[in-house]
XYZ file of C-alpha atoms in Angstrom:
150
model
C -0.947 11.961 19.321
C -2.805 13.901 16.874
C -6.149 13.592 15.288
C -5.164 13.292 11.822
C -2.680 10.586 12.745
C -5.488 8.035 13.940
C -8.541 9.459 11.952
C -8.924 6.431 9.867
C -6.713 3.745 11.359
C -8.232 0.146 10.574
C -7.921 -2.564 13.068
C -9.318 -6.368 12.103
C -9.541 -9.212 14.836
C -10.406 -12.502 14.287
C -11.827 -15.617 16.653
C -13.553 -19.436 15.935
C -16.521 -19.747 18.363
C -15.655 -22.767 20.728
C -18.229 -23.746 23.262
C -16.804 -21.933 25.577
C -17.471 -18.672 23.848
C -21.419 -19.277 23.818
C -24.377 -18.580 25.710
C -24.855 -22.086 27.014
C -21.456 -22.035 28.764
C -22.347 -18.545 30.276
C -25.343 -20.001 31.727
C -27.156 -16.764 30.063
C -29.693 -19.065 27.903
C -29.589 -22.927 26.354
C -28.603 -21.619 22.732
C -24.950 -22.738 21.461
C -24.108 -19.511 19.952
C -21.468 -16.743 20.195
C -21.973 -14.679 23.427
C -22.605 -10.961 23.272
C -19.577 -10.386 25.428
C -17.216 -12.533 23.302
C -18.279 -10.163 20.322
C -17.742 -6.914 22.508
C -14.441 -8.192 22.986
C -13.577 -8.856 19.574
C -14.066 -5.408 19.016
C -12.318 -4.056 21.456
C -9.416 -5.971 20.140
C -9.875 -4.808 16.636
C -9.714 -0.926 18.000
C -6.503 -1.520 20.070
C -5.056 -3.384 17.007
C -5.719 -0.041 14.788
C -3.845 2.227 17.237
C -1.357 0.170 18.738
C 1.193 1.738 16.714
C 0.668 5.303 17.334
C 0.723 4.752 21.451
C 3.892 5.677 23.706
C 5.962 3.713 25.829
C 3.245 2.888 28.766
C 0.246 3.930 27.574
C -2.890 1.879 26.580
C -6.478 2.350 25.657
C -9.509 1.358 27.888
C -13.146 1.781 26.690
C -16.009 3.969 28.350
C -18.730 3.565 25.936
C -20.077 0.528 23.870
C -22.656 0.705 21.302
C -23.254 -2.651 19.575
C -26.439 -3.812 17.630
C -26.569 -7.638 17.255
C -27.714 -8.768 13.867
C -26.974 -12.516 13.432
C -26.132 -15.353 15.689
C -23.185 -18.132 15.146
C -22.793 -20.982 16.166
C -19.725 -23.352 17.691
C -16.770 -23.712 15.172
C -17.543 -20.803 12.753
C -14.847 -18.056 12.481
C -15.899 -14.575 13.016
C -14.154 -11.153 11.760
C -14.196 -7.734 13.663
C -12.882 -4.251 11.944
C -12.605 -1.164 13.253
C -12.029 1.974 11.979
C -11.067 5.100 13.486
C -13.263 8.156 13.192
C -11.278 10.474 15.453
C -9.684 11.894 18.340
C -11.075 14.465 20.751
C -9.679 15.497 24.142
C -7.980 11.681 24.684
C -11.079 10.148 23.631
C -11.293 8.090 20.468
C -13.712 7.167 18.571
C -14.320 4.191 16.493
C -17.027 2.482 14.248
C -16.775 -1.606 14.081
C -18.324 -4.149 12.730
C -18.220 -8.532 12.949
C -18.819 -10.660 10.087
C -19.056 -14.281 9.607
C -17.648 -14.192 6.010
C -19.810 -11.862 3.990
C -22.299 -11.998 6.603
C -22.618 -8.884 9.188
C -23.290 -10.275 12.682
C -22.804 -7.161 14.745
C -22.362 -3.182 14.030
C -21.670 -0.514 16.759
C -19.520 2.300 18.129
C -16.535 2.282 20.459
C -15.524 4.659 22.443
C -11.685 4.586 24.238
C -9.576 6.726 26.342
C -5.766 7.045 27.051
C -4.328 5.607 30.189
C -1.320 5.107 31.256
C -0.780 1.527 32.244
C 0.985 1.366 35.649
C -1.265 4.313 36.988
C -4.541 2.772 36.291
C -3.369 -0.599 37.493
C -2.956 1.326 40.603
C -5.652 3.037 41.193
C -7.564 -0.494 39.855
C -6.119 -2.085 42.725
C -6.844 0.739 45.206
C -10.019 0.834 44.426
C -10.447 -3.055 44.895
C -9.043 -2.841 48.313
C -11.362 0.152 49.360
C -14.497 -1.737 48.153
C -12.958 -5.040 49.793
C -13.051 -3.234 53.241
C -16.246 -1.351 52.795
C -17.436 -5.281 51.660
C -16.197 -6.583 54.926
C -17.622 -3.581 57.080
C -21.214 -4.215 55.555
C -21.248 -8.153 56.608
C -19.754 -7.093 59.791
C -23.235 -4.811 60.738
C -25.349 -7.486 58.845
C -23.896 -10.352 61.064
C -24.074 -8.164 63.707
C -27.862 -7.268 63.702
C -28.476 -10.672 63.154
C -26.488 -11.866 66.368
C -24.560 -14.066 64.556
């Protein structure tokens, strides 16, 4: 994939809050508005909707870097709008600038940054790293029952 193919893509997303999606039901505070995470995720779904067409057979995007400034709150039953917009590709690293609105309203601005993976060797080394840190897990409650003569 080249630069100039991507440079510029435009991505949009779109969710309705539902209690779920709020702070409450996160247990992260008593307000019934969208969660922080729900709106990282909306963004992350508006950049892989702006370069899903320009991937191969295989390959998908994760991110490594997220930038977002919250500027409004909304609450359960409101529909929220993500866009992203490519500003280029450097060394399998994209870049993207994205922003949530309730309407006219900006809720959230920020910067996105994604890599190239392929799909069935992350998922491997995902799951190879789970089972190393499972085991290393176990080893650690193993000692710590240990000392304790449990």
């Amino acid at each position: 994939m080249k630069a100039e193919q991507v440079m510029g893509a435009i991505g949009m997303a779109n969710m309705t809050i539902r209690p779920g999606d709020t702070y409450v039901a996160q247990g992260v505070n008593d307000l019934p508005v969208v969660g922080s995470n729900q709106i990282s995720a909306l963004m992350e779904s508006a950049c892989s909707t702006a370069i899903i067409e320009f991937l191969d057979f295989g390959e998908t995007t994760v991110t490594t870097n997220l930038q977002i400034q919250i500027q409004g709150a909304v609450g359960i039953d409101h529909e929220i709008h993500a866009t992203a917009r490519c500003l280029g590709l450097d060394e399998g690293i994209l870049q993207f600038e994205v922003e949530v609105h309730q309407s006219a309203r900006l809720v959230a601005s920020g910067f996105i940054t994604r890599k190239f993976v392929e799909r069935v060797s992350f998922m491997a080394r995902v799951a190879a790293e789970t089972m190393v840190a499972e085991k290393e897990n176990q080893v650690s409650e193993k000692k710590i029952a240990s000392s304790l003569n449990i």
